[in-house]
Amino acid sequence: MNDCIFCKIVAGEIPSYKVYEDYDVLAFLDITQTTPGHTLVVPKEHSKNVLAMTEEQAKTLFAKVPAIARAVKEKTGATGMNILQNNEEIAGQTVFHTHVHLIPRYDTADGLKIEFTNNMDKFDLAELAEKIRF
Ligand code: 5GP
Ligand code: ZN
């Protein structure tokens, strides 16, 4: 896509700090470095996000994530990693070319804090599952 910043990075039109590249995917350092080694894995073929991907496009991208994630973890000396992926503006997506965040974790004050609210009491889980099941 002409105006897509990650397509431009894939094409080499915008510089990036690459950490892995093959025929299908590119991994490069996220400019913000939430924690040291924060990496983005992107498919070379443009898609908007996971919600817009075909099964084949998803296989191509996600098959590469474990090996890249292991390399980032091992080479940064991190002890864990959050693997995050935002879809649409409400979910925090700011670049509309599918990407997977690899965020190495070092300690509880390393720059990333994720908390899941427990709303179990507020919803009927059987009803929700019935609504979603396909
Ligand atoms: P999102 O918010 O869509 O999940 O993540 C987009 C990410 O892309 C952000 O973490 C942001 O720092 C990163 N980003 C945006 N523009 C650039 C860029 O030009 N180069 C690099 N390396 N990262 C970028
Ligand atoms: Zn793109």
Coordinates of N, CA and C and ligand atoms in Angstrom, one line a residue:
M1 N 0.8 -1.2 0.0 CA 0.0 0.0 0.0 C 0.9 1.3 0.0
N2 N 0.5 2.2 -0.8 CA 1.3 3.4 -1.0 C 1.7 4.2 0.2
D3 N 0.7 4.4 1.1 CA 0.8 5.3 2.2 C 1.1 4.5 3.5
C4 N 1.4 3.3 3.4 CA 1.6 2.5 4.6 C 3.1 2.5 5.1
I5 N 3.3 2.9 6.3 CA 4.6 3.1 6.8 C 5.4 1.8 6.9
F6 N 4.7 0.7 7.3 CA 5.4 -0.6 7.4 C 5.7 -1.2 6.0
C7 N 4.8 -0.9 5.0 CA 5.1 -1.3 3.7 C 6.4 -0.6 3.2
K8 N 6.5 0.7 3.6 CA 7.7 1.4 3.2 C 9.0 0.9 3.9
I9 N 8.8 0.5 5.2 CA 10.0 -0.2 5.9 C 10.3 -1.5 5.2
V10 N 9.3 -2.3 4.8 CA 9.6 -3.6 4.1 C 10.3 -3.3 2.8
A11 N 9.9 -2.3 2.1 CA 10.5 -1.9 0.8 C 11.9 -1.2 0.9
G12 N 12.3 -0.9 2.2 CA 13.5 -0.2 2.4 C 13.5 1.2 2.1
E13 N 12.3 1.8 1.9 CA 12.1 3.2 1.6 C 12.3 4.1 2.9
I14 N 12.0 3.4 4.1 CA 12.2 4.1 5.4 C 13.2 3.2 6.1
P15 N 14.2 3.7 6.8 CA 15.2 2.9 7.5 C 14.6 2.2 8.7
S16 N 15.1 1.1 9.1 CA 14.7 0.4 10.3 C 15.9 -0.4 10.8
Y17 N 15.9 -0.7 12.1 CA 16.9 -1.6 12.7 C 16.4 -3.0 12.6
K18 N 16.8 -3.7 11.5 CA 16.3 -5.1 11.3 C 16.9 -6.1 12.2
V19 N 16.1 -7.0 12.7 CA 16.7 -8.1 13.5 C 16.5 -9.5 12.8
Y20 N 15.6 -9.6 11.9 CA 15.3 -10.8 11.1 C 14.6 -10.5 9.9
E21 N 15.0 -11.2 8.8 CA 14.3 -11.1 7.5 C 14.3 -12.4 6.8
D22 N 13.2 -12.7 6.2 CA 13.1 -13.8 5.2 C 12.2 -13.5 4.1
Y23 N 11.8 -14.4 3.3 CA 11.0 -14.2 2.1 C 9.6 -13.6 2.5
D24 N 9.1 -14.0 3.7 CA 7.7 -13.6 4.1 C 7.6 -12.5 5.1
V25 N 8.6 -12.5 6.0 CA 8.4 -11.5 7.2 C 9.6 -10.7 7.4
L26 N 9.4 -9.6 8.1 CA 10.5 -8.7 8.5 C 10.3 -8.5 10.0
A27 N 11.4 -8.5 10.8 CA 11.3 -8.1 12.2 C 12.3 -7.0 12.4
F28 N 11.8 -5.9 13.1 CA 12.7 -4.7 13.3 C 12.3 -4.1 14.6
L29 N 13.3 -3.3 15.2 CA 13.1 -2.7 16.5 C 12.0 -1.7 16.4
D30 N 11.0 -1.7 17.4 CA 10.0 -0.7 17.5 C 10.7 0.6 17.9
I31 N 10.3 1.7 17.3 CA 11.0 3.0 17.6 C 10.9 3.4 19.0
T32 N 9.8 3.0 19.7 CA 9.6 3.4 21.1 C 10.4 2.6 22.1
Q33 N 10.8 1.4 21.8 CA 11.5 0.6 22.8 C 10.9 0.6 24.2
T34 N 9.7 0.2 24.3 CA 9.0 0.0 25.6 C 9.9 -0.6 26.6
T35 N 10.5 -1.7 26.2 CA 11.6 -2.3 27.0 C 12.7 -2.6 25.9
P36 N 14.0 -2.7 26.3 CA 15.1 -2.8 25.4 C 14.9 -4.1 24.6
G37 N 14.9 -4.0 23.2 CA 14.7 -5.1 22.4 C 13.3 -5.3 21.8
H38 N 12.4 -4.3 22.2 CA 11.0 -4.3 21.7 C 11.0 -4.4 20.2
T39 N 10.4 -5.5 19.7 CA 10.5 -5.8 18.3 C 9.2 -5.9 17.7
L40 N 9.0 -5.5 16.4 CA 7.8 -5.7 15.6 C 8.1 -6.8 14.6
V41 N 7.2 -7.7 14.5 CA 7.2 -8.7 13.4 C 6.1 -8.4 12.4
V42 N 6.4 -8.2 11.2 CA 5.4 -7.8 10.2 C 5.5 -8.8 9.0
P43 N 4.3 -9.0 8.4 CA 4.3 -9.8 7.1 C 4.7 -8.8 6.0
K44 N 5.4 -9.3 5.0 CA 5.8 -8.4 3.9 C 4.6 -8.1 3.0
E45 N 3.7 -9.0 3.0 CA 2.5 -8.7 2.2 C 1.5 -7.9 3.1
H46 N 1.0 -6.8 2.6 CA 0.2 -5.9 3.4 C -1.1 -6.5 3.8
S47 N -1.5 -6.5 5.1 CA -2.9 -6.7 5.5 C -3.1 -5.7 6.6
K48 N -4.4 -5.4 6.9 CA -4.7 -4.3 7.8 C -4.4 -4.8 9.3
N49 N -4.9 -5.9 9.6 CA -4.7 -6.5 10.9 C -5.1 -8.0 10.9
V50 N -5.1 -8.6 12.1 CA -5.4 -10.0 12.1 C -6.9 -10.3 11.7
L51 N -7.7 -9.3 12.0 CA -9.2 -9.5 11.7 C -9.4 -9.5 10.2
A52 N -8.4 -9.0 9.5 CA -8.6 -8.9 8.0 C -7.8 -10.0 7.3
M53 N -7.1 -10.9 8.0 CA -6.2 -11.8 7.4 C -6.9 -13.1 7.0
T54 N -6.3 -13.7 5.9 CA -6.7 -15.1 5.6 C -5.9 -16.0 6.5
E55 N -6.4 -17.3 6.5 CA -5.7 -18.3 7.2 C -4.3 -18.5 6.7
E56 N -4.1 -18.4 5.4 CA -2.7 -18.6 4.9 C -1.8 -17.4 5.3
Q57 N -2.4 -16.2 5.2 CA -1.6 -15.0 5.6 C -1.2 -15.2 7.1
A58 N -2.1 -15.6 7.9 CA -1.9 -15.8 9.4 C -0.8 -16.8 9.6
K59 N -0.9 -18.0 8.9 CA 0.1 -19.0 9.1 C 1.5 -18.5 8.7
T60 N 1.6 -17.8 7.6 CA 2.9 -17.3 7.2 C 3.5 -16.4 8.2
L61 N 2.7 -15.5 8.8 CA 3.2 -14.6 9.8 C 3.5 -15.3 11.2
F62 N 2.5 -16.0 11.7 CA 2.6 -16.5 13.1 C 3.6 -17.7 13.2
A63 N 3.8 -18.4 12.1 CA 4.7 -19.5 12.1 C 6.1 -19.0 12.5
K64 N 6.4 -17.8 12.1 CA 7.8 -17.3 12.4 C 8.0 -16.7 13.8
V65 N 6.9 -16.4 14.4 CA 7.0 -15.7 15.7 C 7.8 -16.4 16.8
P66 N 7.6 -17.7 17.0 CA 8.3 -18.4 18.1 C 9.8 -18.3 18.0
A67 N 10.4 -18.5 16.8 CA 11.8 -18.5 16.6 C 12.4 -17.1 16.8
I68 N 11.7 -16.1 16.3 CA 12.1 -14.7 16.4 C 12.0 -14.3 17.9
A69 N 10.9 -14.6 18.5 CA 10.7 -14.3 20.0 C 11.8 -14.9 20.8
R70 N 12.1 -16.2 20.5 CA 13.2 -16.9 21.3 C 14.5 -16.1 21.1
A71 N 14.8 -15.8 19.9 CA 16.1 -15.1 19.6 C 16.2 -13.7 20.4
V72 N 15.1 -13.0 20.3 CA 15.0 -11.7 21.0 C 15.2 -11.9 22.5
K73 N 14.5 -12.9 23.1 CA 14.6 -13.1 24.5 C 16.0 -13.5 24.9
E74 N 16.6 -14.5 24.2 CA 17.9 -15.0 24.5 C 19.0 -14.0 24.4
K75 N 18.9 -13.2 23.3 CA 20.0 -12.2 23.0 C 19.9 -11.0 23.8
T76 N 18.7 -10.7 24.4 CA 18.6 -9.5 25.3 C 18.9 -9.9 26.7
G77 N 18.8 -11.2 27.0 CA 18.9 -11.6 28.4 C 17.7 -11.4 29.2
A78 N 16.5 -11.2 28.5 CA 15.2 -11.1 29.2 C 14.9 -12.4 29.8
T79 N 14.0 -12.3 30.8 CA 13.5 -13.5 31.5 C 12.1 -13.9 31.1
G80 N 11.5 -13.1 30.3 CA 10.1 -13.4 29.8 C 9.8 -12.5 28.7
M81 N 8.6 -12.6 28.1 CA 8.2 -11.7 27.0 C 6.7 -11.6 26.9
N82 N 6.2 -10.4 26.7 CA 4.8 -10.3 26.3 C 4.7 -10.2 24.8
I83 N 3.8 -11.0 24.2 CA 3.6 -10.9 22.7 C 2.2 -10.4 22.5
L84 N 2.2 -9.2 22.0 CA 0.9 -8.4 21.9 C 0.6 -8.1 20.5
Q85 N -0.7 -7.8 20.2 CA -1.1 -7.6 18.9 C -2.4 -6.8 18.9
N86 N -2.4 -5.6 18.4 CA -3.6 -4.7 18.5 C -4.3 -4.6 17.2
N87 N -5.7 -4.7 17.3 CA -6.5 -4.7 16.1 C -7.6 -3.6 16.2
E88 N -7.5 -2.6 15.4 CA -8.4 -1.4 15.3 C -8.1 -0.4 16.4
E89 N -8.5 0.8 16.1 CA -8.2 1.9 16.9 C -8.5 1.8 18.4
I90 N -9.7 1.2 18.7 CA -10.2 1.0 20.0 C -9.2 0.1 20.8
A91 N -8.5 -0.8 20.1 CA -7.6 -1.7 20.8 C -6.2 -1.2 20.8
G92 N -6.0 0.1 20.3 CA -4.7 0.7 20.4 C -3.9 0.5 19.1
Q93 N -4.5 0.1 18.0 CA -3.7 0.0 16.8 C -3.5 1.4 16.2
T94 N -2.3 1.7 15.9 CA -2.0 3.0 15.4 C -1.4 2.9 14.0
V95 N -0.8 1.7 13.7 CA -0.3 1.5 12.3 C -1.1 0.4 11.7
F96 N -1.7 0.6 10.6 CA -2.7 -0.3 10.0 C -2.1 -1.2 9.0
H97 N -1.0 -1.9 9.4 CA -0.3 -3.0 8.7 C -0.1 -4.0 9.8
T98 N -0.6 -5.2 9.7 CA -0.5 -6.2 10.7 C 0.9 -6.3 11.3
H99 N 0.9 -6.3 12.6 CA 2.3 -6.4 13.3 C 2.1 -7.1 14.7
V100 N 3.1 -7.8 15.1 CA 3.1 -8.5 16.4 C 4.2 -7.8 17.2
H101 N 3.9 -7.4 18.4 CA 4.8 -6.8 19.3 C 5.5 -7.9 20.1
L102 N 6.8 -7.9 20.1 CA 7.6 -8.8 21.0 C 8.2 -7.9 22.1
I103 N 7.8 -8.0 23.3 CA 8.3 -7.1 24.3 C 9.0 -7.8 25.4
P104 N 10.3 -7.8 25.4 CA 11.1 -8.6 26.4 C 10.8 -8.1 27.8
R105 N 10.7 -8.9 28.8 CA 10.5 -8.5 30.1 C 11.7 -8.8 31.0
Y106 N 12.0 -7.9 31.8 CA 13.2 -7.9 32.7 C 12.9 -7.9 34.2
D107 N 11.9 -7.0 34.5 CA 11.5 -6.9 35.9 C 10.1 -6.2 36.0
T108 N 9.6 -6.0 37.1 CA 8.2 -5.5 37.2 C 8.2 -4.0 36.9
A109 N 9.3 -3.3 36.9 CA 9.4 -1.9 36.7 C 10.1 -1.6 35.4
D110 N 10.0 -2.5 34.4 CA 10.8 -2.3 33.2 C 10.1 -1.5 32.1
G111 N 8.9 -1.0 32.3 CA 8.3 -0.1 31.3 C 6.9 -0.6 30.8
L112 N 6.6 -1.9 31.1 CA 5.3 -2.4 30.7 C 4.5 -2.9 31.9
K113 N 3.2 -2.5 31.9 CA 2.4 -3.1 33.0 C 1.1 -3.5 32.4
I114 N 0.7 -4.7 32.5 CA -0.6 -5.2 31.9 C -1.4 -5.8 33.0
E115 N -2.6 -5.3 33.1 CA -3.5 -5.8 34.2 C -4.9 -6.2 33.5
F116 N -5.4 -7.4 33.8 CA -6.7 -7.8 33.4 C -7.7 -7.6 34.5
T117 N -8.7 -6.8 34.2 CA -9.8 -6.6 35.2 C -10.6 -7.9 35.3
N118 N -10.9 -8.4 36.5 CA -11.8 -9.5 36.6 C -13.2 -9.1 36.8
N119 N -14.0 -9.3 35.7 CA -15.4 -9.0 35.6 C -16.3 -10.2 35.6
M120 N -15.8 -11.3 36.1 CA -16.5 -12.6 36.1 C -17.9 -12.5 36.6
D121 N -18.1 -11.7 37.7 CA -19.4 -11.6 38.4 C -20.4 -10.9 37.5
K122 N -20.0 -10.1 36.6 CA -20.9 -9.2 35.9 C -21.5 -9.8 34.6
F123 N -21.0 -11.0 34.2 CA -21.5 -11.5 32.9 C -21.9 -13.0 33.0
D124 N -22.8 -13.4 32.2 CA -23.2 -14.8 32.1 C -22.4 -15.5 31.1
L125 N -21.4 -16.3 31.6 CA -20.5 -16.9 30.7 C -21.1 -17.9 29.7
A126 N -22.1 -18.6 30.1 CA -22.8 -19.5 29.2 C -23.5 -18.8 28.1
E127 N -24.1 -17.7 28.4 CA -24.8 -16.9 27.4 C -23.8 -16.3 26.4
L128 N -22.7 -15.8 26.9 CA -21.6 -15.2 26.1 C -21.1 -16.3 25.1
A129 N -20.8 -17.4 25.7 CA -20.2 -18.5 24.8 C -21.2 -18.9 23.7
E130 N -22.5 -19.0 24.1 CA -23.5 -19.4 23.2 C -23.6 -18.3 22.0
K131 N -23.5 -17.1 22.4 CA -23.6 -16.0 21.4 C -22.4 -16.0 20.4
I132 N -21.2 -16.4 21.0 CA -20.0 -16.3 20.1 C -19.8 -17.6 19.3
R133 N -20.1 -18.7 19.9 CA -19.8 -20.0 19.3 C -20.1 -20.1 17.8
F134 N -19.2 -20.7 17.0 CA -19.5 -20.9 15.6 C -18.9 -22.2 15.1
Ligands
5GP1 P1 0.3 -0.3 17.4 O1 0.0 0.8 18.3 O2 -0.3 -0.1 16.0 O3 0.0 -1.7 18.0 O4 1.9 -0.3 17.2 C1 2.5 0.5 16.2 C2 4.0 0.6 16.7 O5 4.7 1.0 15.6 C3 4.2 1.5 17.8 O6 4.7 0.8 18.9 C4 5.2 2.5 17.2 O7 6.2 2.9 18.1 C5 5.8 1.8 16.1 N1 6.2 2.6 15.0 C6 5.5 3.6 14.4 N2 6.2 4.2 13.4 C7 7.4 3.6 13.3 C8 8.5 3.7 12.5 O8 8.6 4.5 11.6 N3 9.6 2.9 12.8 C9 9.6 1.9 13.8 N4 10.6 1.2 13.9 N5 8.5 1.8 14.6 C10 7.4 2.6 14.3
ZN2 ZN 1.5 -2.1 4.7

